[in-house]
Short mmCIF file of C-alpha atoms and ligand atoms in Angstrom, two decimals:
data_model
loop_
_atom_site.label_atom_id
_atom_site.label_comp_id
_atom_site.label_asym_id
_atom_site.label_seq_id
_atom_site.Cartn_x
_atom_site.Cartn_y
_atom_site.Cartn_z
CA MET A 27 46.31 -107.01 -155.29
CA SER A 28 44.21 -110.23 -156.07
CA LEU A 29 40.77 -110.00 -156.25
CA PRO A 30 38.40 -111.47 -153.46
CA SER A 31 36.47 -114.38 -154.78
CA PRO A 32 33.20 -112.79 -155.83
CA THR A 33 30.70 -115.47 -154.63
CA ALA A 34 32.53 -115.30 -151.26
CA GLU A 35 32.34 -111.48 -151.08
CA LEU A 36 28.81 -110.72 -152.17
CA SER A 37 27.12 -110.55 -148.92
CA ASN A 38 29.94 -107.62 -148.31
CA VAL A 39 28.59 -105.42 -150.86
CA SER A 40 27.67 -102.08 -149.58
CA ILE A 41 26.36 -98.97 -151.44
CA ARG A 42 27.58 -95.54 -150.50
CA PRO A 43 28.29 -92.22 -152.06
CA MET A 44 31.12 -91.69 -154.33
CA GLN A 45 34.18 -89.89 -152.65
CA GLU A 46 36.75 -87.96 -154.47
CA ALA A 47 39.24 -90.83 -153.79
CA ASP A 48 37.00 -93.01 -155.77
CA LEU A 49 37.11 -91.08 -159.06
CA VAL A 50 40.17 -92.74 -160.57
CA GLU A 51 39.00 -96.26 -159.95
CA ALA A 52 35.36 -95.49 -160.88
CA ARG A 53 36.64 -94.14 -164.20
CA ARG A 54 38.73 -97.32 -164.95
CA ILE A 55 35.94 -99.41 -164.24
CA PHE A 56 33.48 -97.41 -166.39
CA ARG A 57 35.83 -97.78 -169.28
CA VAL A 58 36.60 -101.50 -168.73
CA ALA A 59 32.99 -102.21 -168.41
CA PHE A 60 31.93 -100.82 -171.75
CA GLY A 61 34.99 -101.78 -173.42
CA THR A 62 34.52 -105.50 -172.35
CA PHE A 63 30.81 -105.36 -173.15
CA LEU A 64 31.67 -103.85 -176.53
CA GLY A 65 34.48 -106.56 -177.09
CA MET A 66 37.22 -103.95 -177.49
CA PRO A 67 40.63 -105.38 -177.62
CA ASP A 68 41.81 -102.89 -175.04
CA PRO A 69 39.00 -102.47 -173.11
CA GLU A 70 40.49 -99.77 -170.89
CA ALA A 71 40.77 -97.84 -173.95
CA PHE A 72 36.91 -97.11 -174.38
CA GLY A 73 36.14 -93.47 -174.16
CA ALA A 74 39.89 -92.44 -173.38
CA ASP A 75 39.10 -88.93 -174.54
CA ARG A 76 35.85 -88.39 -172.76
CA GLU A 77 35.04 -87.77 -169.17
CA TYR A 78 31.85 -88.64 -167.40
CA ILE A 79 32.93 -89.69 -163.97
CA PHE A 80 34.78 -86.72 -162.86
CA THR A 81 32.57 -84.01 -164.17
CA ARG A 82 29.30 -85.67 -163.13
CA TRP A 83 30.59 -86.25 -159.54
CA ARG A 84 31.66 -82.42 -159.26
CA ALA A 85 28.35 -81.42 -160.74
CA ASN A 86 26.20 -83.24 -157.88
CA PRO A 87 28.14 -85.68 -155.45
CA GLU A 88 24.87 -86.46 -153.98
CA ALA A 89 23.76 -88.22 -157.05
CA ALA A 90 27.06 -90.46 -157.44
CA LEU A 91 26.92 -93.94 -156.05
CA VAL A 92 29.33 -96.75 -155.57
CA ALA A 93 29.34 -100.37 -154.86
CA ASP A 94 32.07 -101.19 -152.31
CA VAL A 95 32.90 -104.88 -151.83
CA LYS A 96 35.26 -104.95 -148.81
CA GLY A 97 37.04 -101.66 -149.56
CA MET A 98 37.30 -102.65 -153.24
CA LEU A 99 35.35 -100.62 -155.83
CA ALA A 100 32.96 -103.02 -157.83
CA GLY A 101 30.77 -100.61 -159.81
CA SER A 102 29.04 -97.01 -159.82
CA ASN A 103 25.90 -95.23 -160.94
CA PHE A 104 24.99 -91.70 -161.45
CA ALA A 105 21.71 -89.83 -161.26
CA THR A 106 20.71 -86.71 -162.98
CA ASN A 107 18.12 -84.10 -161.70
CA TRP A 108 16.63 -82.09 -164.50
CA GLY A 109 13.73 -80.87 -162.44
CA SER A 110 10.68 -82.63 -163.01
CA PHE A 111 12.42 -85.25 -165.02
CA GLY A 112 15.41 -87.48 -164.00
CA PHE A 113 17.58 -90.17 -165.69
CA PHE A 114 20.53 -92.41 -164.55
CA GLY A 115 23.90 -93.56 -166.06
CA PRO A 116 26.36 -94.47 -166.79
CA LEU A 117 25.82 -97.73 -164.71
CA THR A 118 28.91 -99.95 -164.83
CA VAL A 119 30.13 -102.73 -162.88
CA ARG A 120 33.48 -104.50 -162.82
CA PRO A 121 33.18 -107.41 -165.27
CA GLU A 122 34.41 -110.03 -162.64
CA TYR A 123 31.42 -109.19 -160.80
CA TRP A 124 28.91 -109.16 -163.30
CA ASN A 125 25.66 -111.24 -162.88
CA GLN A 126 25.88 -110.94 -159.16
CA HIS A 127 23.27 -108.40 -158.54
CA ILE A 128 25.62 -105.23 -158.02
CA ALA A 129 23.67 -103.35 -160.68
CA GLN A 130 20.63 -103.95 -159.02
CA LYS A 131 21.92 -103.09 -155.51
CA LEU A 132 23.11 -99.65 -157.18
CA LEU A 133 19.72 -99.07 -158.72
CA ASP A 134 17.73 -99.53 -155.30
CA PRO A 135 19.16 -96.22 -153.95
CA THR A 136 19.12 -94.56 -157.32
CA MET A 137 15.25 -94.83 -157.45
CA ASP A 138 15.29 -93.37 -153.78
CA LEU A 139 16.90 -90.51 -155.12
CA PHE A 140 14.37 -90.02 -157.81
CA GLU A 141 11.64 -90.34 -155.16
CA LYS A 142 13.36 -87.86 -153.00
CA TRP A 143 13.95 -85.24 -155.70
CA GLY A 144 10.26 -85.65 -156.51
CA VAL A 145 10.70 -86.10 -160.38
CA ARG A 146 7.61 -86.98 -162.18
CA GLU A 147 8.99 -88.92 -164.89
CA THR A 148 12.42 -90.82 -165.20
CA GLY A 149 14.27 -92.62 -168.18
CA LEU A 150 17.58 -94.08 -169.28
CA TYR A 151 19.38 -94.77 -172.53
CA THR A 152 20.76 -98.52 -173.12
CA PHE A 153 21.79 -101.00 -175.71
CA ALA A 154 18.65 -101.95 -177.81
CA HIS A 155 20.07 -105.29 -178.63
CA SER A 156 20.83 -106.43 -175.38
CA PRO A 157 18.32 -108.75 -173.59
CA LYS A 158 20.07 -108.37 -170.25
CA HIS A 159 19.96 -104.67 -170.26
CA ILE A 160 16.06 -104.35 -171.19
CA GLY A 161 15.48 -107.24 -168.57
CA LEU A 162 17.58 -105.51 -165.96
CA TYR A 163 15.79 -102.06 -166.14
CA GLN A 164 12.20 -103.61 -166.68
CA LYS A 165 12.61 -105.05 -163.17
CA PHE A 166 12.58 -101.42 -161.95
CA GLY A 167 9.61 -100.48 -163.95
CA PHE A 168 11.51 -98.88 -167.07
CA TRP A 169 10.02 -99.76 -170.41
CA PRO A 170 11.60 -99.67 -173.88
CA ARG A 171 9.78 -96.99 -176.00
CA PHE A 172 11.47 -95.23 -179.22
CA LEU A 173 15.07 -95.49 -180.45
CA THR A 174 17.48 -92.72 -179.51
CA ALA A 175 20.12 -91.80 -182.25
CA ILE A 176 23.66 -90.33 -181.55
CA MET A 177 24.13 -88.53 -184.84
CA SER A 178 27.20 -86.56 -186.16
CA LYS A 179 28.39 -84.38 -189.05
CA VAL A 180 31.54 -82.52 -190.13
CA VAL A 181 31.78 -78.80 -188.85
CA ILE A 182 31.35 -76.20 -191.87
CA GLY A 183 31.91 -72.71 -190.78
CA ARG A 184 28.55 -71.07 -190.03
CA GLU A 185 27.50 -67.54 -189.83
CA ALA A 186 24.75 -67.18 -186.95
CA ALA A 187 23.77 -64.55 -184.76
CA SER A 188 24.01 -66.05 -181.07
CA ILE A 189 24.86 -65.06 -177.55
CA LYS A 190 27.13 -67.09 -175.27
CA TYR A 191 26.16 -67.79 -171.84
CA SER A 192 29.89 -67.18 -170.79
CA ALA A 193 29.71 -63.55 -172.10
CA LEU A 194 26.84 -62.40 -169.84
CA LYS A 195 27.29 -60.44 -166.65
CA GLY A 196 26.43 -62.10 -163.32
CA GLY A 197 22.73 -60.73 -163.07
CA ASP A 198 22.24 -61.28 -166.73
CA GLN A 199 23.33 -65.11 -166.10
CA ASP A 200 20.68 -65.33 -163.36
CA GLN A 201 17.99 -63.73 -165.72
CA CYS A 202 19.07 -66.07 -168.62
CA LEU A 203 18.88 -69.31 -166.26
CA ARG A 204 15.27 -68.43 -165.43
CA ALA A 205 14.29 -67.79 -169.25
CA CYS A 206 16.12 -71.29 -169.83
CA ARG A 207 13.96 -72.92 -167.14
CA GLU A 208 10.80 -71.19 -168.53
CA LEU A 209 11.63 -72.34 -172.01
CA THR A 210 12.16 -75.92 -171.00
CA GLY A 211 9.00 -75.88 -168.72
CA SER A 212 6.97 -74.78 -172.03
CA ILE A 213 8.07 -78.01 -173.63
CA TYR A 214 7.63 -80.50 -170.26
CA ASP A 215 6.24 -78.94 -167.11
CA GLY A 216 9.07 -78.30 -164.62
CA LEU A 217 12.02 -79.53 -167.07
CA ASP A 218 14.87 -77.44 -165.73
CA VAL A 219 18.68 -78.23 -167.31
CA THR A 220 20.12 -75.27 -165.56
CA SER A 221 22.43 -77.39 -163.65
CA GLU A 222 24.17 -78.47 -166.98
CA ILE A 223 24.54 -74.80 -167.91
CA ARG A 224 26.15 -74.03 -164.66
CA SER A 225 28.22 -77.16 -164.73
CA VAL A 226 29.58 -76.39 -168.25
CA GLN A 227 30.44 -72.89 -167.28
CA VAL A 228 31.87 -73.66 -163.60
CA GLN A 229 33.90 -76.73 -164.93
CA LYS A 230 34.88 -74.98 -168.32
CA LEU A 231 33.34 -78.00 -170.32
CA GLY A 232 32.14 -76.02 -173.31
CA GLU A 233 29.66 -73.14 -173.92
CA THR A 234 26.13 -72.51 -173.83
CA VAL A 235 24.61 -70.79 -177.22
CA LEU A 236 21.46 -68.71 -176.57
CA ILE A 237 19.37 -67.49 -179.37
CA TRP A 238 17.17 -64.36 -178.24
CA GLY A 239 14.41 -62.84 -180.14
CA GLY A 240 13.95 -59.40 -178.57
CA ASP A 241 13.36 -59.92 -174.88
CA SER A 242 12.63 -63.62 -175.16
CA LEU A 243 14.83 -66.71 -175.34
CA ASP A 244 13.95 -68.67 -178.48
CA ALA A 245 16.53 -71.30 -178.18
CA PHE A 246 19.67 -72.69 -176.26
CA ALA A 247 22.02 -75.33 -176.63
CA VAL A 248 24.35 -76.61 -173.85
CA CYS A 249 27.40 -77.77 -175.70
CA HIS A 250 30.54 -79.84 -174.50
CA GLY A 251 33.77 -79.56 -176.39
CA GLY A 252 36.87 -81.42 -176.70
CA GLU A 253 38.80 -84.01 -174.60
CA GLY A 254 38.02 -84.35 -170.94
CA THR A 255 34.27 -83.72 -171.70
CA GLU A 256 31.43 -85.76 -172.76
CA ALA A 257 32.37 -84.48 -176.35
CA GLY A 258 35.62 -86.02 -176.89
CA ARG A 259 38.66 -84.84 -178.99
CA ASN A 260 37.81 -82.63 -181.75
CA ASN A 261 34.15 -82.84 -181.09
CA CYS A 262 31.36 -80.60 -180.13
CA TYR A 263 28.68 -82.53 -178.28
CA ILE A 264 25.12 -80.82 -178.04
CA LYS A 265 24.35 -82.27 -174.53
CA PHE A 266 20.73 -80.60 -174.31
CA ALA A 267 19.15 -78.07 -176.74
CA ALA A 268 15.60 -76.91 -176.84
CA VAL A 269 13.72 -74.55 -178.93
CA ARG A 270 10.37 -72.63 -177.86
CA PRO A 271 7.30 -74.20 -179.43
CA GLY A 272 5.50 -71.93 -181.85
CA PRO A 273 5.12 -71.19 -185.45
CA ARG A 274 9.07 -70.17 -185.95
CA VAL A 275 10.12 -73.47 -184.32
CA VAL A 276 11.65 -74.96 -187.48
CA ASP A 277 13.70 -71.89 -188.42
CA GLU A 278 14.68 -71.34 -184.62
CA PHE A 279 16.01 -74.89 -184.63
CA GLU A 280 18.11 -74.24 -187.83
CA HIS A 281 19.20 -71.00 -186.44
CA LEU A 282 20.33 -72.87 -183.15
CA LEU A 283 22.15 -75.51 -184.86
CA ASP A 284 23.99 -73.00 -186.97
CA GLY A 285 24.91 -71.14 -183.82
CA CYS A 286 26.34 -74.40 -182.32
CA GLU A 287 28.27 -75.02 -185.70
CA ALA A 288 29.63 -71.60 -185.50
CA LEU A 289 30.86 -72.16 -182.08
CA ALA A 290 32.45 -75.42 -183.05
CA ALA A 291 34.29 -73.78 -185.92
CA GLU A 292 35.45 -70.99 -183.70
CA ARG A 293 37.01 -73.33 -181.21
CA GLY A 294 38.49 -75.73 -183.99
CA TRP A 295 36.09 -78.61 -183.13
CA GLN A 296 35.59 -80.55 -186.03
CA ARG A 297 32.59 -82.72 -185.78
CA MET A 298 29.06 -82.01 -184.44
CA VAL A 299 27.65 -84.62 -182.18
CA ALA A 300 23.86 -84.78 -181.10
CA GLY A 301 21.35 -87.18 -179.46
CA VAL A 302 17.65 -87.12 -180.48
CA ASN A 303 14.75 -89.55 -179.60
CA LEU A 304 13.34 -90.83 -182.90
CA ASN A 305 9.79 -90.09 -181.43
CA ARG A 306 10.94 -86.25 -181.82
CA SER A 307 10.32 -87.02 -185.32
CA GLN A 308 10.21 -83.30 -186.79
CA ALA A 309 13.54 -82.52 -185.12
CA TYR A 310 15.17 -85.84 -186.23
CA ARG A 311 14.02 -85.13 -189.76
CA GLN A 312 15.57 -81.96 -189.66
CA LEU A 313 18.74 -83.02 -188.47
CA LEU A 314 18.89 -85.60 -191.28
CA ARG A 315 18.21 -82.68 -193.61
CA GLY A 316 20.79 -80.77 -192.23
CA GLY A 317 23.60 -83.50 -193.04
CA PHE A 318 23.67 -85.29 -189.78
CA ARG A 319 24.05 -89.12 -190.01
CA ASN A 320 23.25 -91.86 -187.38
CA ASP A 321 26.33 -93.40 -185.54
CA ILE A 322 24.90 -95.11 -182.95
CA LEU A 323 21.22 -96.28 -182.13
CA GLY A 324 20.00 -97.06 -178.58
CA VAL A 325 16.63 -97.28 -176.90
CA ALA A 326 15.13 -94.83 -174.59
CA MET A 327 13.49 -96.66 -171.54
CA HIS A 328 10.82 -94.77 -169.60
CA ARG A 329 9.16 -94.98 -165.95
CA PRO A 330 6.29 -94.83 -166.37
CA ASP A 331 5.54 -96.16 -169.89
CA SER A 332 4.68 -92.73 -171.19
CA PRO A 333 6.40 -90.39 -173.57
CA ALA A 334 7.65 -87.79 -171.30
CA TYR A 335 8.99 -85.08 -173.65
CA ASN A 336 9.93 -87.60 -176.50
CA ARG A 337 6.96 -86.40 -178.75
CA PRO A 338 6.81 -85.42 -182.39
CA ASP A 339 6.43 -81.70 -181.76
CA ALA A 340 9.23 -81.41 -179.33
CA PHE A 341 12.43 -79.49 -180.72
CA VAL A 342 14.82 -81.04 -178.10
CA LEU A 343 18.23 -82.56 -178.53
CA ASP A 344 19.66 -84.82 -175.74
CA ASP A 345 20.22 -88.67 -175.23
CA TRP A 346 20.17 -89.34 -171.44
CA ARG A 347 23.54 -91.22 -171.68
C1 COA B 18 24.89 -103.70 -167.54
C2 COA B 18 25.57 -103.97 -166.27
C3 COA B 18 25.55 -102.83 -165.45
C4 COA B 18 24.56 -104.86 -165.22
O1 COA B 18 25.50 -105.15 -163.99
P1 COA B 18 25.31 -106.57 -163.23
O2 COA B 18 25.84 -106.39 -161.91
O3 COA B 18 25.94 -107.71 -164.12
O4 COA B 18 23.64 -106.72 -163.35
P2 COA B 18 22.74 -107.50 -162.20
O5 COA B 18 23.46 -108.88 -161.82
O6 COA B 18 22.41 -106.64 -161.03
O7 COA B 18 21.38 -107.89 -163.08
C5 COA B 18 21.42 -108.75 -163.97
C6 COA B 18 19.96 -108.89 -164.56
O8 COA B 18 19.81 -108.64 -166.00
C7 COA B 18 18.66 -109.31 -166.38
N1 COA B 18 19.02 -110.46 -167.55
C8 COA B 18 20.26 -110.92 -167.83
N2 COA B 18 20.09 -111.63 -168.91
C9 COA B 18 18.84 -111.53 -169.25
C10 COA B 18 17.92 -111.85 -170.39
N3 COA B 18 18.55 -112.68 -171.15
N4 COA B 18 16.77 -111.59 -170.59
C11 COA B 18 16.06 -110.84 -169.39
N5 COA B 18 16.76 -110.20 -168.43
C12 COA B 18 18.05 -110.68 -168.19
C13 COA B 18 18.08 -110.17 -164.92
O9 COA B 18 17.20 -109.40 -164.56
C14 COA B 18 19.36 -110.27 -164.15
O10 COA B 18 19.06 -110.32 -162.97
P3 COA B 18 18.36 -111.59 -162.11
O11 COA B 18 19.32 -112.58 -162.25
O12 COA B 18 18.22 -111.02 -160.77
O13 COA B 18 17.21 -111.95 -162.79
C15 COA B 18 26.98 -104.32 -166.33
O14 COA B 18 26.87 -105.93 -167.26
C16 COA B 18 27.91 -103.51 -166.87
O15 COA B 18 28.57 -103.03 -166.46
N6 COA B 18 27.99 -103.85 -168.39
C17 COA B 18 28.74 -102.88 -169.13
C18 COA B 18 28.62 -101.43 -169.14
C19 COA B 18 26.86 -101.16 -169.39
O16 COA B 18 26.56 -101.66 -170.29
N7 COA B 18 26.30 -100.29 -168.64
C20 COA B 18 24.99 -99.85 -168.71
C21 COA B 18 24.80 -98.97 -170.00
S1 COA B 18 22.91 -98.59 -170.02
#
């Protein structure tokens, strides 16, 4: 099928919720957009062993939007609701249609979703070196703050006492989700990532590692593992982790990282991957001491221009990609 002429068709751009029938093409556009921006020789090979589109749509179809040009998909965007905090991405537009306001048309209803959810602060992760990306998001009130590092290390077999969410019975899982919510709320009021825990469980994307100290939850990590997840082949990706603030936070963070590495070793995943905002300076330095190295650096942009939970005392791992 030949592409309609972009300038002729622009008045026909409509934004609508993503449908199941859009998934394959949305994923192709996601790959080709990033692959083209990054100058890959075969753009469609970008992230071939990782999955965002199918899994995020399944997790919350209401939060997935597509741009449609006369029945042809031109781009998509996803919003994520973490209780009092929201972020968006991956946002991708078919390269033939770049610089014709499609991203902005997708971002307007994305901001409406945040409004509807009543989130207090919002953010995103983007390319720190791209004037286009920074300029685009500034138009929507997002401001660049600290870098976020995507880090990794080789998995070495570890011993660590931890509990797996998947091993809990129904009632215990509900209690555990309440404990996770309470823990993240103690770091940032209303922060709630239980949708990620459920999604990992239901879609079989990996595992949630739990560190209990008696009756109280000290730390947890939501991990994706392997192909067809956000981790990619042979990787264990810590999508979100948090440690309860307090005098034992450093030890518990180490315990949690060991628990994640033990999980990876058990499943045969060879590399640990985790993202951390560099203003979470204590956690970042502890990752460096633990052998993690920076692979990719991006920038966190915040709306409003305030730190949210990207603070030196927050032992949180995530990257808002
Ligand atoms: C990034 C991407 C989604 C943008 O989509 P797009 O449809 O081309 O973007 P739009 O046309 O809506 O907006 C472009 C805006 O960038 C901004 N911009 C571009 N160059 C700029 C510069 N040098 N300085 C400041 N702002 C600039 C402008 O605000 C411009 O809008 P304007 O012309 O109305 O002022 C698209 O290029 C893409 O898919 N890239 C590859 C994947 C990717 O990087 N995704 C985002 C990851 S965070």
